[in-house]
Coordinates of C-alpha atoms and ligand atoms in Angstrom, one line a residue:
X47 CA -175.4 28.9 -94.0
X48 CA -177.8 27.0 -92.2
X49 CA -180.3 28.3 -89.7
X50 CA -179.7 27.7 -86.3
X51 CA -182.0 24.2 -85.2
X52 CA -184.9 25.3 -82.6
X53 CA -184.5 24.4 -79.0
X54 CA -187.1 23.7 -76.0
X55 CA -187.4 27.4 -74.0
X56 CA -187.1 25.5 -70.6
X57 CA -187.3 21.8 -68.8
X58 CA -191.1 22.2 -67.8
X59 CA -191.8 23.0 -71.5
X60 CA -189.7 20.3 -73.1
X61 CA -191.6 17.6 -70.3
X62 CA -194.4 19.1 -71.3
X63 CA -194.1 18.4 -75.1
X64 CA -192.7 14.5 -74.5
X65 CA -195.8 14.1 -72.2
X66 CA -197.9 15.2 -74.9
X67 CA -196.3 13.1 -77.4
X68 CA -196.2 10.4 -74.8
X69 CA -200.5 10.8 -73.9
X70 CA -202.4 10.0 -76.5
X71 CA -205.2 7.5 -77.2
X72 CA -202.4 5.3 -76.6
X73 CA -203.1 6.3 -73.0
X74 CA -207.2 6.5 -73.0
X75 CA -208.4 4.3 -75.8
X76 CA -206.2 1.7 -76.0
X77 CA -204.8 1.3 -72.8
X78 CA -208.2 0.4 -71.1
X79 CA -209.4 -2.1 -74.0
X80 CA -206.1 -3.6 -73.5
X81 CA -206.5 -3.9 -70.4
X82 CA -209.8 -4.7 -71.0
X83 CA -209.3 -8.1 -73.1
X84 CA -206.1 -9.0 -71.5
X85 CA -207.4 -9.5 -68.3
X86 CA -207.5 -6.8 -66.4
X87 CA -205.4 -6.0 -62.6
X88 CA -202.6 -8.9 -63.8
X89 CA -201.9 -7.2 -66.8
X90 CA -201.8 -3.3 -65.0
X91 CA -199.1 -4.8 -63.3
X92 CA -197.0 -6.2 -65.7
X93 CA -197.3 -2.8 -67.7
X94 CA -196.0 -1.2 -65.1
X95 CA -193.1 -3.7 -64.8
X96 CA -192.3 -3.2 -68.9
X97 CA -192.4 0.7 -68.4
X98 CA -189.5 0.7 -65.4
X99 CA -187.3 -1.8 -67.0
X100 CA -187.7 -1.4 -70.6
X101 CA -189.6 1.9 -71.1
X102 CA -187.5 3.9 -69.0
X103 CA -184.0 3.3 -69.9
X104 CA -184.5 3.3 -73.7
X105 CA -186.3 6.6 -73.0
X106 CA -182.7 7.7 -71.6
X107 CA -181.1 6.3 -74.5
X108 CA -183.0 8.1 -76.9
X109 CA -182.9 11.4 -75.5
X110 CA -179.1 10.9 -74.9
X111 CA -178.7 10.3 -78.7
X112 CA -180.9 13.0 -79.8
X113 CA -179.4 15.6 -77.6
X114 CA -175.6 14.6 -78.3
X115 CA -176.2 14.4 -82.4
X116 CA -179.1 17.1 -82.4
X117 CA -180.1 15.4 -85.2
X118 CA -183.1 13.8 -86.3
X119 CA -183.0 9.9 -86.1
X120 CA -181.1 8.9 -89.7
X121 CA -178.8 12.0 -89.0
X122 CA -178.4 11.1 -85.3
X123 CA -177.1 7.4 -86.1
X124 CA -175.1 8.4 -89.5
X125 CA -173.4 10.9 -86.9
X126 CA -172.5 8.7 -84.6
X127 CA -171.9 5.5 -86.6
X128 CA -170.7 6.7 -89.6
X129 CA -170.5 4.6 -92.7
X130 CA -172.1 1.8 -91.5
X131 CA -175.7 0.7 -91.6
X132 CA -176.8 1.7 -88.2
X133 CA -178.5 4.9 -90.1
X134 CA -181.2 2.5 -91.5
X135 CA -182.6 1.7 -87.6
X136 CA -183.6 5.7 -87.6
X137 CA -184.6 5.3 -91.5
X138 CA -186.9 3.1 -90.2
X139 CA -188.3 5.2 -87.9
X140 CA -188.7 7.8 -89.8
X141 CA -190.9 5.7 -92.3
X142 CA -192.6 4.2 -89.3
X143 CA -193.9 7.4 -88.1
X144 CA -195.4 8.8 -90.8
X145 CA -197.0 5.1 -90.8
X146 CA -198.5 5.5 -87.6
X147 CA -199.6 9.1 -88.6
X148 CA -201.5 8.2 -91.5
X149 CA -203.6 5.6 -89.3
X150 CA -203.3 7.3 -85.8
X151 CA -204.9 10.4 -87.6
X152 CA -208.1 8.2 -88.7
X153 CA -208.6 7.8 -85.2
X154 CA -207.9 10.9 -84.0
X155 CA -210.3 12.3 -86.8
X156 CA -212.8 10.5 -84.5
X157 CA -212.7 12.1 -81.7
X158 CA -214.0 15.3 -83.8
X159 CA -216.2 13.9 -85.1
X160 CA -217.5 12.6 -81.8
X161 CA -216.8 15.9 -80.5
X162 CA -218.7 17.9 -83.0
X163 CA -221.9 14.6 -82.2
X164 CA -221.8 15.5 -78.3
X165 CA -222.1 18.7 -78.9
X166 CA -224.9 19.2 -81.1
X167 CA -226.9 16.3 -79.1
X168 CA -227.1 13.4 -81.0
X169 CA -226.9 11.2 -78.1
X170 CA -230.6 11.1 -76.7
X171 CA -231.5 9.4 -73.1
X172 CA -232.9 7.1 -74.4
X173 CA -229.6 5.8 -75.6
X174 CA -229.2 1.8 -75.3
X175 CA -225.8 0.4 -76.1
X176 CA -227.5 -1.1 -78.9
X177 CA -228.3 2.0 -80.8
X178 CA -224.9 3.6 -79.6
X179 CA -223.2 0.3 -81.6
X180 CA -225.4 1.1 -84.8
X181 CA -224.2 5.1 -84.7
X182 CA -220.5 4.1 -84.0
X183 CA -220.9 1.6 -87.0
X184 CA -222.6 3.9 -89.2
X185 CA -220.7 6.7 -88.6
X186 CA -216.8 5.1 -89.3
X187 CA -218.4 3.3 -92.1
X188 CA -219.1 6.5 -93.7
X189 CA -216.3 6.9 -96.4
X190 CA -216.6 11.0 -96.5
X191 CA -217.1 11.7 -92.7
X192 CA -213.3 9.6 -91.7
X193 CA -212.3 11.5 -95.0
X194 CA -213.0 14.8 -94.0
X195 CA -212.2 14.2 -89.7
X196 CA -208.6 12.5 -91.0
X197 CA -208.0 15.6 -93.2
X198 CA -209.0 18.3 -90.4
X199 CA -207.0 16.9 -88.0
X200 CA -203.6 16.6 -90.1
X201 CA -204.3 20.2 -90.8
X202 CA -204.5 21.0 -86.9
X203 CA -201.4 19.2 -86.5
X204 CA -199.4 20.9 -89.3
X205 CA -200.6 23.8 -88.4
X206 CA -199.0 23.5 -84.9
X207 CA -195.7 21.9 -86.1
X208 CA -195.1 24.5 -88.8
X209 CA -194.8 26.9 -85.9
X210 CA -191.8 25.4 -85.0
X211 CA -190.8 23.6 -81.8
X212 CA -190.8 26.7 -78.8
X213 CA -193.3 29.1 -80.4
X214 CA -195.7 25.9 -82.1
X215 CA -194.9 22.9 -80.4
X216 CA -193.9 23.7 -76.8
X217 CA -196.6 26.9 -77.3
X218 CA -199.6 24.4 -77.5
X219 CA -198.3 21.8 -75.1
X220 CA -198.6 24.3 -72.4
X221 CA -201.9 25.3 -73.4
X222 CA -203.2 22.1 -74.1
X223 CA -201.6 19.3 -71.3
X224 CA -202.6 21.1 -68.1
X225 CA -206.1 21.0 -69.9
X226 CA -206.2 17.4 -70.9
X227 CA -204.8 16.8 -66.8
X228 CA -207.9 19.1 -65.4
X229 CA -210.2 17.0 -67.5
X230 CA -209.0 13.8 -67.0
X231 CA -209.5 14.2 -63.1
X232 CA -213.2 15.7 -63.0
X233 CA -214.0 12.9 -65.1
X234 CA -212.6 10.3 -63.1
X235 CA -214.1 11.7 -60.3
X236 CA -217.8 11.5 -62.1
X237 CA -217.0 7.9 -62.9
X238 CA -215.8 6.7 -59.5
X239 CA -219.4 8.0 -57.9
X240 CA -221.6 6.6 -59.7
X241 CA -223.9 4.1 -58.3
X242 CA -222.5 0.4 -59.0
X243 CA -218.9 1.6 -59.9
X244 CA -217.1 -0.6 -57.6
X245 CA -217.8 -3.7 -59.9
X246 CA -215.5 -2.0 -62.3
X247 CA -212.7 -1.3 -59.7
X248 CA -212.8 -4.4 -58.7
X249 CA -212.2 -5.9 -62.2
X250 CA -209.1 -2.8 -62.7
X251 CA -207.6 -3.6 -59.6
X252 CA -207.7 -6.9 -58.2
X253 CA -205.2 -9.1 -60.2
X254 CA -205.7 -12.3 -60.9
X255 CA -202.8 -13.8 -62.3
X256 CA -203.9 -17.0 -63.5
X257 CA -205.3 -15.4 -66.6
X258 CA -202.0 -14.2 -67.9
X259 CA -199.7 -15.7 -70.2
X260 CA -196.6 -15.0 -72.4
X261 CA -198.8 -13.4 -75.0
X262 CA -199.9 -10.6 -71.8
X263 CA -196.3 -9.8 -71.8
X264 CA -196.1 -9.5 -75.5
X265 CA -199.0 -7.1 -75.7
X266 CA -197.8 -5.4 -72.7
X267 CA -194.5 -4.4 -74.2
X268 CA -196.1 -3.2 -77.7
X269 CA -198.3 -0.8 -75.0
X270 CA -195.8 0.5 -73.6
X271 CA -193.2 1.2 -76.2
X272 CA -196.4 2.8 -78.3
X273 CA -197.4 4.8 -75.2
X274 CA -194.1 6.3 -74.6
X275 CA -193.3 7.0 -78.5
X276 CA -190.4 4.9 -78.1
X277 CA -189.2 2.6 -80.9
X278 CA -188.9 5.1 -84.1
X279 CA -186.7 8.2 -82.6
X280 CA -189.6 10.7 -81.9
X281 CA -187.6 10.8 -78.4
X282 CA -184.5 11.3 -80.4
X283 CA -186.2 13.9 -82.1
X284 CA -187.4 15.6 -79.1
X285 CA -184.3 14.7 -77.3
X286 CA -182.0 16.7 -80.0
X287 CA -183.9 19.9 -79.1
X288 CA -183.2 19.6 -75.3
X289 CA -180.3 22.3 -74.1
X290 CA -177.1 21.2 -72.8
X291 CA -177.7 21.9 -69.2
X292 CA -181.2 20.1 -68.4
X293 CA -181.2 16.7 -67.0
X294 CA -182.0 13.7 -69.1
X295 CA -183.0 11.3 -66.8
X296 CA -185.3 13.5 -64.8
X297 CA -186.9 14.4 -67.9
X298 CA -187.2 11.0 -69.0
X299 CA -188.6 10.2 -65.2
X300 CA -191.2 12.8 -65.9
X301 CA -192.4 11.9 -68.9
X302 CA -192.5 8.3 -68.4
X303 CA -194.1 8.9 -65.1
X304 CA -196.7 11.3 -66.2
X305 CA -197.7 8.9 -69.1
X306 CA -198.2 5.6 -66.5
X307 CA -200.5 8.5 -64.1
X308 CA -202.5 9.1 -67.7
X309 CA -203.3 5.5 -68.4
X310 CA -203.6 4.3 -65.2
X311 CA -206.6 7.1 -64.1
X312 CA -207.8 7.1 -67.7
X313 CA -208.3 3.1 -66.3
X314 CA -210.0 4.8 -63.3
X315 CA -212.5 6.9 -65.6
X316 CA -213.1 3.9 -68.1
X317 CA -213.6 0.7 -66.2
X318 CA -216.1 1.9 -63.2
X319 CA -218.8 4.0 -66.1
X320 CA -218.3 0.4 -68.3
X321 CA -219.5 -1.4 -64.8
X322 CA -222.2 0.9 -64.0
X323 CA -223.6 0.5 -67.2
X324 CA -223.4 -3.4 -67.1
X325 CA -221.3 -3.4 -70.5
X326 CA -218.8 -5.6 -71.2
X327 CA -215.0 -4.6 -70.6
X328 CA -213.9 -7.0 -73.6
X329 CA -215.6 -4.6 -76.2
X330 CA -212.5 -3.8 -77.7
X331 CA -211.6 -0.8 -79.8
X332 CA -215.0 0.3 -80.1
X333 CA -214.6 0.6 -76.5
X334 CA -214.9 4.5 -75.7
X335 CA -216.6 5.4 -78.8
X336 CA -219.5 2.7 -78.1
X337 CA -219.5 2.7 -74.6
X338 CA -219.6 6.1 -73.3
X339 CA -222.3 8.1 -75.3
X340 CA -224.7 5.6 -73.4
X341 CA -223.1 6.8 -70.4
X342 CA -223.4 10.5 -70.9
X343 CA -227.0 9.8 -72.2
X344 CA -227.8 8.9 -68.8
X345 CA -226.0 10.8 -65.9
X346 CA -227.4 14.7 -65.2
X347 CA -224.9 17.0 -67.2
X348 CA -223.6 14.3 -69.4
X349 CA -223.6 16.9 -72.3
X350 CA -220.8 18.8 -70.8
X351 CA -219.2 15.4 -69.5
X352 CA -219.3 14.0 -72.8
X353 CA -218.0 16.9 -74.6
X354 CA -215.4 16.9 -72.2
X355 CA -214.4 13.4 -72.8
X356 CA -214.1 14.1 -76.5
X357 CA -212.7 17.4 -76.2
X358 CA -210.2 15.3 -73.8
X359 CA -209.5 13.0 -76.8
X360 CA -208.7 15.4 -79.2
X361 CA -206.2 17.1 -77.6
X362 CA -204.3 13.7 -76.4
X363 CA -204.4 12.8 -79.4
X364 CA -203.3 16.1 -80.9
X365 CA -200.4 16.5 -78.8
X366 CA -198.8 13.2 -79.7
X367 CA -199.6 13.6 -84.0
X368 CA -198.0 16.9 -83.7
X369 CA -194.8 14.5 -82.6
X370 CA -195.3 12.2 -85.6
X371 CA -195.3 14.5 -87.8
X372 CA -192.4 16.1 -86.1
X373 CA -190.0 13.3 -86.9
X374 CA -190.1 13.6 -90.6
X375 CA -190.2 17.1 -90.7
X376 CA -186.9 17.1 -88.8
X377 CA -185.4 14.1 -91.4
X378 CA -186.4 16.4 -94.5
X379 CA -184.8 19.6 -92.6
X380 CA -182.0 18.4 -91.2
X381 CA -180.7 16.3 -94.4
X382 CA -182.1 17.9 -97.1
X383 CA -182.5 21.6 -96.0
X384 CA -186.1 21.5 -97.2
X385 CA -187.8 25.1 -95.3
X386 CA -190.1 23.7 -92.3
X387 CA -193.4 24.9 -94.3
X388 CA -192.6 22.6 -97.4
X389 CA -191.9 19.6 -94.9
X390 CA -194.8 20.3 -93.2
X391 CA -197.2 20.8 -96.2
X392 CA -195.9 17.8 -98.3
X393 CA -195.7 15.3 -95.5
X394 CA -199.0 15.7 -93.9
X395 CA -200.5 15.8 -97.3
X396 CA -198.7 12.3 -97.5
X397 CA -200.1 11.0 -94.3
X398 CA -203.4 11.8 -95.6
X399 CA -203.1 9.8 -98.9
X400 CA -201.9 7.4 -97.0
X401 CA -203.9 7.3 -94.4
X402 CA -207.5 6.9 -96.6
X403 CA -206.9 3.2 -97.1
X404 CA -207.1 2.9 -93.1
X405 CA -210.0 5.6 -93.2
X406 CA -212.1 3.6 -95.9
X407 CA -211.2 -0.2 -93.2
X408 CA -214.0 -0.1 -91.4
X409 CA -216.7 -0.9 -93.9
X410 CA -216.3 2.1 -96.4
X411 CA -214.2 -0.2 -98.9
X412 CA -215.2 -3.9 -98.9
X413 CA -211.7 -4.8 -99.7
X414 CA -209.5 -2.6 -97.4
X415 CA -212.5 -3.6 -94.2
X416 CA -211.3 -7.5 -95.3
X417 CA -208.0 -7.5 -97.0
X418 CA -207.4 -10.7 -99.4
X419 CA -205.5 -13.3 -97.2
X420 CA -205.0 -11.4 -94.4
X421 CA -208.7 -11.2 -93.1
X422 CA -208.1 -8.0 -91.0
X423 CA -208.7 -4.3 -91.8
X424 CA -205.7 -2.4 -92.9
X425 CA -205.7 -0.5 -90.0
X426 CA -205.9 -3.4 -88.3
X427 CA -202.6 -4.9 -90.1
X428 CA -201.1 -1.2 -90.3
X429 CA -201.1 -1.1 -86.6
X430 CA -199.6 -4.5 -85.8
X431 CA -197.2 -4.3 -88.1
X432 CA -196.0 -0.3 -87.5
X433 CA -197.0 0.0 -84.2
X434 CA -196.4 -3.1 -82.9
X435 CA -193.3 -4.7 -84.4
X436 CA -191.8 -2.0 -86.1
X437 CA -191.6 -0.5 -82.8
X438 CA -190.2 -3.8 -81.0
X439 CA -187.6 -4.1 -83.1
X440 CA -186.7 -0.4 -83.8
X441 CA -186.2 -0.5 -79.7
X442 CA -184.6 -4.3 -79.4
X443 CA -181.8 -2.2 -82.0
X444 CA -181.7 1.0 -80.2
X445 CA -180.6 -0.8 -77.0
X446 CA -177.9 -2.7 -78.5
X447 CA -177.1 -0.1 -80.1
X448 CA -176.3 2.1 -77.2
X449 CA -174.8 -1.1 -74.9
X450 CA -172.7 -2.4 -77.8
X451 CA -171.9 -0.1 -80.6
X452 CA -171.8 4.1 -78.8
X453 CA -171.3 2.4 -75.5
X454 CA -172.8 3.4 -72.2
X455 CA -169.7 5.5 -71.0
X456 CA -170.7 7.9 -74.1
X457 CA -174.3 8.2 -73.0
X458 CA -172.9 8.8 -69.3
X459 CA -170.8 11.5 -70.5
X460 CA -173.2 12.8 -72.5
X461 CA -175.9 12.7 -69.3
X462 CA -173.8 14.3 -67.1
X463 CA -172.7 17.2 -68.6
X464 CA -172.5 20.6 -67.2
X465 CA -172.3 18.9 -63.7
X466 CA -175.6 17.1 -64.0
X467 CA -175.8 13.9 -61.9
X468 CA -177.2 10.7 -63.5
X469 CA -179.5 9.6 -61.4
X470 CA -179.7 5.0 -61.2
X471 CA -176.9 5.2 -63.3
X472 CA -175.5 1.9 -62.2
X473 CA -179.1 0.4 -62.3
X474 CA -180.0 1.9 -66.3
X475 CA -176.7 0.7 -67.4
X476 CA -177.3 -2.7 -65.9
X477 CA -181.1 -2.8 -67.0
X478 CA -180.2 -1.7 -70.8
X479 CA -177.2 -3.4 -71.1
X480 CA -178.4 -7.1 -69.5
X481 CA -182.2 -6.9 -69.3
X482 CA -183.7 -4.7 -71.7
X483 CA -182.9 -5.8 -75.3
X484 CA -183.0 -9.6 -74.0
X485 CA -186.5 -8.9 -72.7
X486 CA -187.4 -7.5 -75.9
X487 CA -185.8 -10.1 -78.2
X488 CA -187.5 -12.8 -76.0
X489 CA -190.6 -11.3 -76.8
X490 CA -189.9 -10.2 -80.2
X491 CA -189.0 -13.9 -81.0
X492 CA -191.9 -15.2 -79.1
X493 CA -194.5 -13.2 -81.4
X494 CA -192.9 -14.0 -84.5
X495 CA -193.2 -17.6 -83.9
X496 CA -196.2 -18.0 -82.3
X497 CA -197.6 -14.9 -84.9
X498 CA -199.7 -14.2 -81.7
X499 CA -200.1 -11.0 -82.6
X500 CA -202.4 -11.7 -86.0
Ligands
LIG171 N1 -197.6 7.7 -77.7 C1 -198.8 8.1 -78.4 C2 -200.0 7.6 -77.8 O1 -199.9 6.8 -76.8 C3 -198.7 7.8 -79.8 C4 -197.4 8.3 -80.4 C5 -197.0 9.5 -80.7 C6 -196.4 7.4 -80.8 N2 -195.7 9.5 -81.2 C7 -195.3 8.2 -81.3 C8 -196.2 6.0 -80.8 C9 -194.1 7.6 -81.7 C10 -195.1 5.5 -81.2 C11 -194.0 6.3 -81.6 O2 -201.1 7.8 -78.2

C-alpha cells in the first residue's frame, strides 16, 4: 500500500518553509524595481492594501484545502469536487509552476553567478555604473554561463526536495531563513548610513499619489499573489502537509506577514544605496545586478557586503524553487505513485529544457532576446503570462471556488478543528466571499482589455 505522505515536524518549521517559499527575489529583486517604476511610496501602500484583503484570505483558502484533501492541487480539487472540472484550476497550477521554475531558476542561476563574481573580485573600485551595465550585459548574454548557473541551481533544489518535506525541505528552511533574516538586517543597516541615503527614503516613503493609476493596482496584485506563491496551489501543497492540530490562520498571518517585513526592508536596503550612488530607481530588472556591484565597489568592506547580498539572493531564491519544484513532485506522487527520486530527477531535468529558451533571452539567441511579433524576451512573455495572469486567474478561481462551490462553512470546520479558534473569521469570510474575487476580476478584466501588462 501506499506510504504514508510526509508531514511538517512542527508550526515554526512549517512557517518557516511557507516563508521561504514566500521570500524570494519576488521579495528583493522585484519588489524594489517595482516599486521602483511604479512610483514609489503610493504604490508601497497599495501593496500592502492587496496583501491584507486579497493575499491573506486566499492564503487561508489554500492551506484549508490542502490540509483537508492532503493532496496535491489536481488531487485536492478532484477530491473535493469530484467529477467535475474544478480539477483543471489545480492542473493548471501544476503546469504553471514548473513554468515559473524553468524561468525563475534563470534568475536564480544569477545570483551564483554573481556570488561566485563578488567573491573572486571582479568588481574593482573603480567601478562606474557604466562598466557595471557592460559586465551585467555581457555576462547574461553569455549562452554557457546562464546554461551552466540555471543547471546548478535546479540541481541545489532537487537536491533539497528529494529529501523530502521534514528531513529536506523543513531541514534547510531552518538552516537557511534565519540566515537570509540576519543578512537582510546588517545590510539594511549599511545602506541606511551611508552618506546621502535620505534621498532614497524619501522617494520609498513619501507617497505621492498623484502618480498612481489603475494599472499600479494591476501590477500591485500580480506582486503580491507572486510574492506569496499564491495562484497555482504551492500553498495547497504546503498546506496538505500541515498536521491537524496547528492553526491555519496564524500560519497564514505569519507567513504573509513575514513576506510584507522582507520586501518592505529589502525596500530599505535598495532604495537609500540606489540614492547614494545618484542612480536611477527606474532601472528596472537589472536593478540589483547593475546597481549594487558599484556600490560595494565603493564602501570599506564591500567585498564581504557584496558577497552577503548575493549569498542573500541565493538562498531567497533557493527556498522558494525548492517550493516550485515541490508542487509537481507532489502531482506525480500523489496520482501516479511515481517514487519522490524519479519526480524529482525527471521534472527538474524538465525545468531545465525548459528553462534554456528563457536562459538564451537576453541576447544569447537573437530570436528568443526578440520573439517574432511579440517584441519581448521569452522570459519576458514567460513571466507575464505564468506569473502574472496564470496566477490572477488561478486565484480569481480559487476564491470562488471556496465562497461558491466547498463553501466557507467547510473551510470553517476544517480551520477550527481540534478546538482551534479562527481568528477574523467573520471579516475572511466577508473579504473572500464579497471583495476578494471581485477585486481580482476587476483587475483581471482591466489588464486583458487594456493588455497593460504587454
Ligand atoms: N514567492 C516567490 C518569490 O517571491 C516565488 C514563488 C515560489 C512562487 N513559489 C511560487 C510564485 C508559487 C508563485 C507561485 O520569489
Amino acid at each position: 500500500m501506499s506510504k504514508p505522505r510526509g508531514s511538517w515536524g512542527s508550526q515554526l518549521g512549517f512557517i518557516l518553509a511557507a516563508a521561504g517559499s514566500a521570500i524570494g527575489l519576488g521579495n528583493i529583486w522585484r519588489f524594489p524595481y517595482m516599486t521602483g517604476e511604479n512610483g514609489g511610496a503610493a504604490f508601497v501602500v497599495i501593496y500592502i492594501v492587496c496583501v491584507i484583503i486579497i493575499g491573506l484570505p486566499i492564503m487561508v483558502a489554500e492551506l484549508a484545502i490542502g490540509r483537508h484533501t492532503e493532496k496535491n492541487p489536481v488531487g485536492a480539487f478532484q477530491k473535493l469536487a469530484p467529477r467535475s472540472g474544478w480539477f483543471l484550476v489545480g492542473l493548471l497550477g501544476v503546469v504553471t509552476g514548473i513554468g515559473i521554475l524553468s524561468y525563475y531558476a534563470v534568475i536564480a542561476g544569477w545570483t551564483v553567478g554573481y556570488l561566485v563574481k563578488t567573491l573572486t573580485g571582479s568588481f574593482s573600485v573603480q567601478m562606474t555604473p557604466e562598466t557595471s551595465k557592460e559586465i551585467f550585459t555581457s555576462f547574461v548574454k553569455h549562452p554557457l554561463n546562464s546554461i551552466i548557473c540555471l543547471f546548478a541551481f535546479l540541481a541545489l533544489t532537487a537536491y533539497v526536495v528529494i529529501g523530502g518535506v521534514s528531513k529536506g525541505i523543513e531541514r534547510w528552511s531552518k538552516i537557511l531563513m534565519p540566515t537570509l533574516f540576519i543578512m537582510l538586517i546588517l545590510l539594511t543597516l549599511r545602506s541606511v548610513t551611508l552618506p546621502g541615503a535620505v534621498a532614497g527614503l524619501k522617494f520609498y516613503l513619501q507617497p505621492d499619489f498623484t502618480a498612481i493609476s489603475l494599472t499600479t493596482f494591476a501590477k500591485a496584485l500580480g506582486q503580491a499573489l507572486f510574492s506569496l506563491s499564491l495562484g497555482m496551489g504551492a500553498m495547497i501543497t504546503y498546506g496538505s502537509y500541515i498536521r491537524k492540530e496547528e492553526n491555519l490562520p496564524i500560519s497564514a498571518a505569519w507567513v504573509c506577514l513575514s513576506d510584507l517585513s522582507v520586501a518592505l526592508i529589502a525596500g530599505l536596503m535598495i532604495f537609500p544605496a540606489l540614492f547614494a550612488m545618484g542612480i536611477n530607481p527606474q532601472e528596472g530588472a537589472g536593478l540589483v545586478f547593475v546597481v549594487l556591484p558599484t556600490i560595494f565597489a565603493k564602501i570599506p568592506g564591500g567585498l564581504i557586503f557584496g558577497s552577503g547580498f548575493f549569498l542573500l539572493l541565493v538562498v531567497a531564491a533557493l527556498t522558494s524553487t525548492i517550493s516550485l519544484l515541490e508542487v509537481v513532485v507532489a502531482f506525480l506522487v500523489d496520482q501516479y505513485r511515481w517514487s519522490r527520486r524519479k519526480a524529482v530527477v525527471s521534472m527538474s531535468a524538465l525545468a531545465f529544457l525548459l528553462g534554456i529558451p528563457s536562459a538564451l533571452s537576453f541576447g544569447a539567441s537573437t530570436w528568443f532576446s526578440q520573439l517574432p511579433l511579440i517584441g519581448k524576451g521569452f522570459l519576458d512573455l514567460a513571466n507575464i503570462i505564468l506569473g502574472n495572469y496564470s496566477l490572477i486567474f488561478g486565484s480569481l478561481l480559487i476564491a470562488i471556488f471556496v465562497s461558491y462551490k466547498w463553501g466557507l462553512q467547510a473551510v470553517e470546520k476544517e480551520v477550527m478543528r481540534e478546538g482551534n479558534v479562527f481568528y477574523f473569521r467573520i471579516t475572511w469570510a466577508f473579504l473572500i466571499r464579497y471583495i476578494t474575487p471581485f477585486a481580482i476580476l476587476a483587475i483581471f478584466v482591466y489588464i486583458i482589455v487594456t493588455k497593460n501588462y504587454f
